[in-house]
Each structure stands twice: as structure tokens, then as C-alpha cells.
C-alpha positions in Angstrom: -46.8 -13.0 -5.9 -43.5 -11.0 -6.0 -40.4 -12.0 -8.0 -38.1 -10.3 -5.5 -38.6 -10.1 -1.7 -36.7 -7.6 0.3 -36.4 -8.6 3.9 -37.3 -6.0 6.6 -33.8 -5.7 8.1 -32.4 -2.2 7.3 -28.7 -1.5 6.7 -27.1 1.2 8.8 -30.5 2.4 9.8 -31.6 3.2 6.3 -35.2 2.1 5.5 -35.4 -0.8 3.2 -38.1 1.0 1.1 -35.2 2.9 -0.4 -33.6 -0.4 -1.5 -36.9 -1.7 -2.9 -37.4 1.5 -4.9 -33.9 1.3 -6.3 -34.6 -2.3 -7.4 -37.9 -1.3 -9.0 -36.2 1.4 -11.0 -33.7 -1.0 -12.4 -36.1 -3.9 -12.9 -39.4 -2.4 -14.0 -40.7 -5.8 -15.2 -40.2 -7.5 -11.8 -42.5 -7.3 -8.9 -40.6 -6.2 -5.8 -42.1 -6.6 -2.3 -40.9 -5.6 1.1 -41.6 -8.2 3.8 -42.4 -6.0 6.8 -43.2 -8.7 9.4 -42.1 -12.3 10.1 -45.5 -13.6 8.9 -45.3 -11.6 5.7 -41.8 -13.0 5.1 -43.0 -16.5 5.4 -45.9 -15.9 3.0 -44.0 -13.8 0.4 -40.9 -16.1 0.0 -43.0 -19.1 -1.0 -43.1 -18.0 -4.7 -40.2 -15.6 -4.8 -37.3 -16.2 -7.2 -34.9 -13.8 -5.4 -34.8 -12.9 -1.7 -32.4 -10.2 -0.5 -31.4 -9.2 3.0 -28.7 -9.4 5.6 -29.4 -13.1 6.4 -31.7 -16.0 5.8 -32.2 -19.1 8.0 -33.1 -22.7 7.2 -36.7 -22.3 8.4 -37.3 -19.5 5.8 -35.5 -21.5 3.2 -37.8 -24.4 3.8 -40.7 -22.2 2.7 -39.0 -20.8 -0.4 -39.7 -23.5 -2.9 -39.1 -21.2 -6.0 -36.0 -19.5 -4.6 -33.0 -19.3 -7.0 -30.9 -16.5 -5.5 -30.3 -15.1 -2.1 -28.6 -11.7 -2.5 -26.9 -10.8 0.7 -26.8 -7.1 1.6 -23.5 -7.8 3.4 -20.0 -8.4 1.9 -19.3 -11.2 4.4 -21.1 -14.5 4.3 -19.7 -16.5 7.2 -23.0 -16.1 9.1 -25.1 -17.7 6.4 -26.3 -21.4 6.2 -24.0 -22.2 3.3 -24.7 -26.0 3.3 -28.4 -25.4 3.3 -28.2 -23.0 0.4 -26.1 -25.5 -1.6 -28.4 -28.4 -0.9 -31.4 -26.5 -2.1 -29.6 -25.3 -5.2 -29.9 -21.6 -4.2 -27.2 -19.3 -5.6 -25.6 -16.8 -3.2 -24.2 -13.3 -4.0 -22.8 -10.7 -1.7 -22.5 -6.9 -1.5 -18.8 -7.0 -2.2 -17.7 -3.7 -3.8 -20.5 -1.7 -2.3 -18.3 -0.7 0.6 -15.1 0.0 -1.3 -15.0 3.8 -1.7 -16.4 4.6 1.7 -14.4 2.1 3.7 -11.3 3.2 1.9 -12.0 6.8 2.9 -12.5 5.7 6.5 -9.1 4.0 6.5 -7.3 7.0 5.0 -9.1 9.3 7.4 -8.1 7.1 10.3 -4.4 7.0 9.4 -4.3 10.7 8.8 -6.1 11.5 12.0 -3.6 9.7 14.1 -0.6 10.9 12.1 -1.6 14.5 12.6 -2.6 14.1 16.2 -6.3 14.8 15.8 -7.4 12.6 18.8 -5.1 14.6 21.1 -6.3 17.9 19.5 -9.9 16.9 20.2 -9.1 16.1 23.8 -7.3 19.4 24.3 -10.2 21.3 22.7 -12.7 19.7 25.2 -10.4 20.6 28.0 -9.8 24.2 26.7 -6.1 23.6 26.5 -4.0 25.6 24.0 -0.8 23.6 23.8 1.3 22.8 20.8 2.2 19.2 20.1 4.2 17.2 17.6 2.7 15.3 14.7 3.9 12.8 12.2 4.2 12.8 8.4 2.1 10.2 6.5 4.2 10.8 3.4 7.2 8.5 2.8 5.8 6.0 5.2 5.5 2.2 4.6 1.8 1.3 4.4 0.5 -2.3 4.6 -2.9 -3.4 3.4 -3.9 -6.9 4.4 -6.6 -8.4 2.1 -7.0 -7.3 -1.5 -10.7 -7.7 -2.2 -12.7 -4.8 -3.3 -12.0 -2.8 -0.1 -8.3 -3.6 0.0 -7.9 -2.6 -3.7 -9.8 0.6 -3.1 -7.5 1.5 -0.2 -4.4 0.9 -2.3 -5.8 2.9 -5.2 -6.4 5.9 -2.9 -2.9 5.9 -1.7 -1.7 7.3 -5.0 -0.5 10.8 -4.5 0.4 10.4 -0.9 4.0 9.5 -1.6 4.0 6.3 0.5 5.5 2.9 -0.1 2.6 0.4 -0.4 2.8 -3.3 0.5 -0.1 -5.7 0.4 -0.8 -9.2 1.9 -3.1 -11.5 0.0 -3.9 -15.2 -0.2 -2.4 -15.6 -3.7 0.5 -13.1 -4.0 1.3 -14.4 -7.4 -1.8 -12.5 -8.7 0.1 -9.3 -8.0 -1.5 -5.9 -7.1 -1.1 -2.2 -7.6 1.0 -2.1 -4.5 4.8 -1.8 -4.6 5.3 -5.2 -3.0 2.9 -8.2 -2.5 3.3 -10.9 0.2 1.5 -14.0 1.1 0.1 -14.6 4.5 3.1 -16.8 5.4 5.2 -13.7 4.9 3.1 -11.3 6.9 5.8 -10.5 9.5 8.1 -9.4 6.6 5.3 -7.2 5.2 4.6 -5.5 8.5 8.2 -5.3 9.9 8.7 -1.6 8.9 5.1 -0.5 8.2 3.9 2.6 10.1 0.3 2.2 8.9 -1.6 -1.1 8.6 -5.1 -1.8 7.5 -6.9 -5.1 7.9 -9.4 -5.6 5.1 -9.4 -9.4 4.8 -12.3 -11.8 5.2 -12.6 -13.8 8.4 -11.4 -17.4 7.7 -9.6 -20.1 9.5 -6.4 -18.6 8.2 -7.1 -15.0 9.3 -8.8 -15.7 12.7 -6.4 -14.4 15.3 -4.0 -13.3 12.5 -2.9 -10.2 14.5 -1.6 -12.0 17.6 1.0 -11.3 20.2 3.8 -12.3 17.9 2.7 -10.1 15.0 2.1 -7.1 17.3 5.7 -7.5 18.6 6.9 -7.4 14.9 5.1 -4.1 14.3 7.0 -0.9 14.8 6.2 1.0 18.0 4.7 3.8 16.0 2.4 1.6 13.9 -1.2 2.7 13.5 -3.4 -0.4 13.1 -6.9 0.0 11.5 -9.3 -2.9 11.5 -12.2 -2.8 9.0 -12.3 -6.5 8.5 -13.8 -8.6 11.4 -13.1 -8.3 15.1 -11.7 -11.8 15.5 -8.9 -11.1 13.0 -7.3 -9.4 15.9 -6.5 -11.1 19.3 -8.1 -8.4 21.5 -6.2 -9.4 24.6 -2.9 -9.2 22.8 -3.8 -5.8 21.3 -4.7 -4.4 24.8 -1.4 -5.7 26.1 0.5 -4.2 23.2 -1.1 -0.8 23.7 -0.3 -0.9 27.4 3.3 -1.7 26.6 3.6 0.8 23.7 4.4 -2.0 21.3 2.1 -0.2 18.7 1.4 3.5 18.2 -2.4 3.3 18.1 -5.4 1.6 16.7 -8.6 2.6 15.0 -11.2 -0.2 15.2 -14.5 -0.3 13.4 -14.9 -3.9 14.4 -14.0 -5.6 17.7 -14.1 -8.9 19.5 -16.4 -9.0 21.4 -18.8 -6.7 19.5 -20.1 -4.5 20.9 -17.5 -4.0 23.5 -18.6 -4.2 27.1 -18.8 -0.8 28.8 -15.9 -1.7 31.1 -13.6 -3.0 28.4 -10.1 -1.4 28.6 -10.0 -0.5 24.9 -12.4 2.4 25.7 -9.8 4.1 27.8 -6.8 4.4 25.6 -6.1 7.9 24.3 -4.5 6.4 21.2 -7.5 4.2 20.3 -10.5 5.3 18.3 -13.6 3.1 18.2 -16.4 3.3 15.8 -19.6 1.2 15.9 -19.1 -1.0 12.8 -20.3 1.7 10.5 -17.3 2.3 8.3 -19.4 0.7 5.5 -22.1 3.3 5.7 -22.8 5.4 2.6 -26.0 7.1 1.4 -25.3 5.3 -1.9 -25.4 1.8 -0.3 -28.8 0.7 -1.6 -28.1 2.2 -5.0 -24.9 0.3 -5.4 -26.4 -2.8 -4.0 -29.4 -2.6 -6.4 -27.0 -2.3 -9.3 -25.4 -5.7 -8.4 -28.8 -7.5 -7.9 -30.3 -6.0 -11.0 -27.3 -7.0 -13.1 -27.5 -10.6 -11.8 -31.2 -10.9 -12.5 -30.6 -9.7 -16.1 -27.7 -12.2 -16.5 -29.9 -15.1 -15.3 -32.7 -14.1 -17.6 -30.3 -13.9 -20.6 -28.4 -17.1 -19.7 -31.2 -19.2 -18.4 -29.2 -20.1 -15.3 -28.3 -18.6 -11.9 -24.6 -19.0 -12.4 -21.7 -16.8 -13.4 -23.2 -14.0 -11.4 -21.4 -10.9 -10.1 -20.2 -11.5 -6.5 -21.3 -15.1 -6.6 -20.0 -17.3 -3.8 -18.8 -20.8 -4.8 -20.9 -23.1 -2.6 
């Protein structure tokens, strides 16, 4: 029976066989199997030490008597049965850090696209309109990053060289950051008051749900470009629509929405200063390679230490 079972759910449309191959390269002494059907999953997990995939439910956990680690292929874990994992003594790790470089590039590209008017340029190109228009400098702007996990830190790091003022919002501001200023969530209005570019890269928690509400949108500068690569519910969608209609903000780039996906008749589709992408900012052809590095490192740590604890990206259950 296999030591590691890879669930059949692909990430960003990439076949899970690539993931399994990457794990086999890094762990040649472990047997890695891909569970291609629900029945195969139920059979294979019975003796597996590690199961990896986007999710796992309690029914599958009930069959996984030897399971010691569920290695999520996502950075977020709010969708997982945390209580059930804890009760069964199963460690949980995430894909945190896998998305850092590519999501940071997405955010920088989004900010620059709106600063330089690329959305308008694309529309004029479709309409065969040759008409000059004004753009905005990104340099010397105040840029705010909310959330300083692996993605937030990667965004801040890539701002070097752009000549901007960087501010960050994090749960524990006393930890500091590479940003010029660091605020707590209770000071988020102060952090965003003069920011022209804002990125949301925080986890979805009770504290961050609805964080960007009508009040915070009113605090933002009318030219602020808001980018959300966190979770849709971090933003109050109705409040954002109202702010866009009233020109309280300059524009938005949303890789995540609430609801998700957006209904075809949702008003966000129709704003010229809004760019929507289908929750794929995290895609990179290196996804499985980076993910396999994390899982392989944790398997080796557990073998050396004799315990599934102190793992990279381990969630405290």
C-alpha cells in the first residue's frame, strides 16, 4: 500500500500526475499513488501515512487509520474539518509560500495596468479608436499591503526599486516588516487614508471578514486602486459596487469575489475600471514543484524527529 496518496483534484487545471512525479523525485523511498476515483481514494487512504490534496472530509478521514499528515494543496484552510483532524491526531500543513512570487507579480501587474491606463487602452484598441489619454505615475505613491504572510511579504519585497512609500497592515504590528510603516488592523483607516494602491493578501478570519466595508471605502482616496488576492468575503461586495458607482475609489482588480463565481448579471462585470480574473492569480507552472518541496521536507523532518510536529507550514490545531 502507498505511503503517500495524492487526491485526484487538480490545481489550476494541471494534472496531478505532475505532482505525484515531483514527490517521487524527492522521496524515492516512498511509494506515491494517485487516487483517480472515489473508490480508489477510499481504498488507498486506509494505510497511507500522508494524504495530499485540496480537501478532505470526515468520511475519508474515518477510513484513514494510519494517517499522520494531511498536506493541503491550498494556502487557506478555513474549508477543512479542523476539529476532526485534531481529534484524530492528524497534522495539517498548507501550501503557504507556493503562491508568493506569482501572486506578487499579479498584484504589481494589476497596479501598473490601472496606473498606466491599460484597461482603457485595450477598450480603445477593440473599438479601433486612436485617442490619447492621461495616465498616472506609480512612483512616489503610497502603497498599502494588508496581510504579511508569504504573499504579502513577497509583494512588499517586489516594491523595491519602484520608489514608493510602503505601509503594511498585520495582526501583530510589533513584529515589524520591510515596509516603511506597519499598522495593526485597528489602525487600518490610518494606513489607507492616503494610499493610492492597496492590496488585500490577508487570510479570511472573523477579524477580516467584511474588513473593506463602506466606512473603509469612504476613507480611501478617490484614486485608490484596490486589488484583492485574499478571499472574496474580505470585501463587502455591495459596498464596493456603491463606492465604484460614486467614484469613491479609482478602480479594483479582483481575483476573488463574493459571491464566487459572480453571477452573469452582477454589476461588477460592467465597470470599465474593474478587472476580474477567475481566482487564478496563484497559478504558476512551478506550483507542484514548490508544493512537493514542502511535503518532501516535512516527510523527512518527521522521519528524523520521529514525530509529525514542527513541520513547515503546519497549522496549530
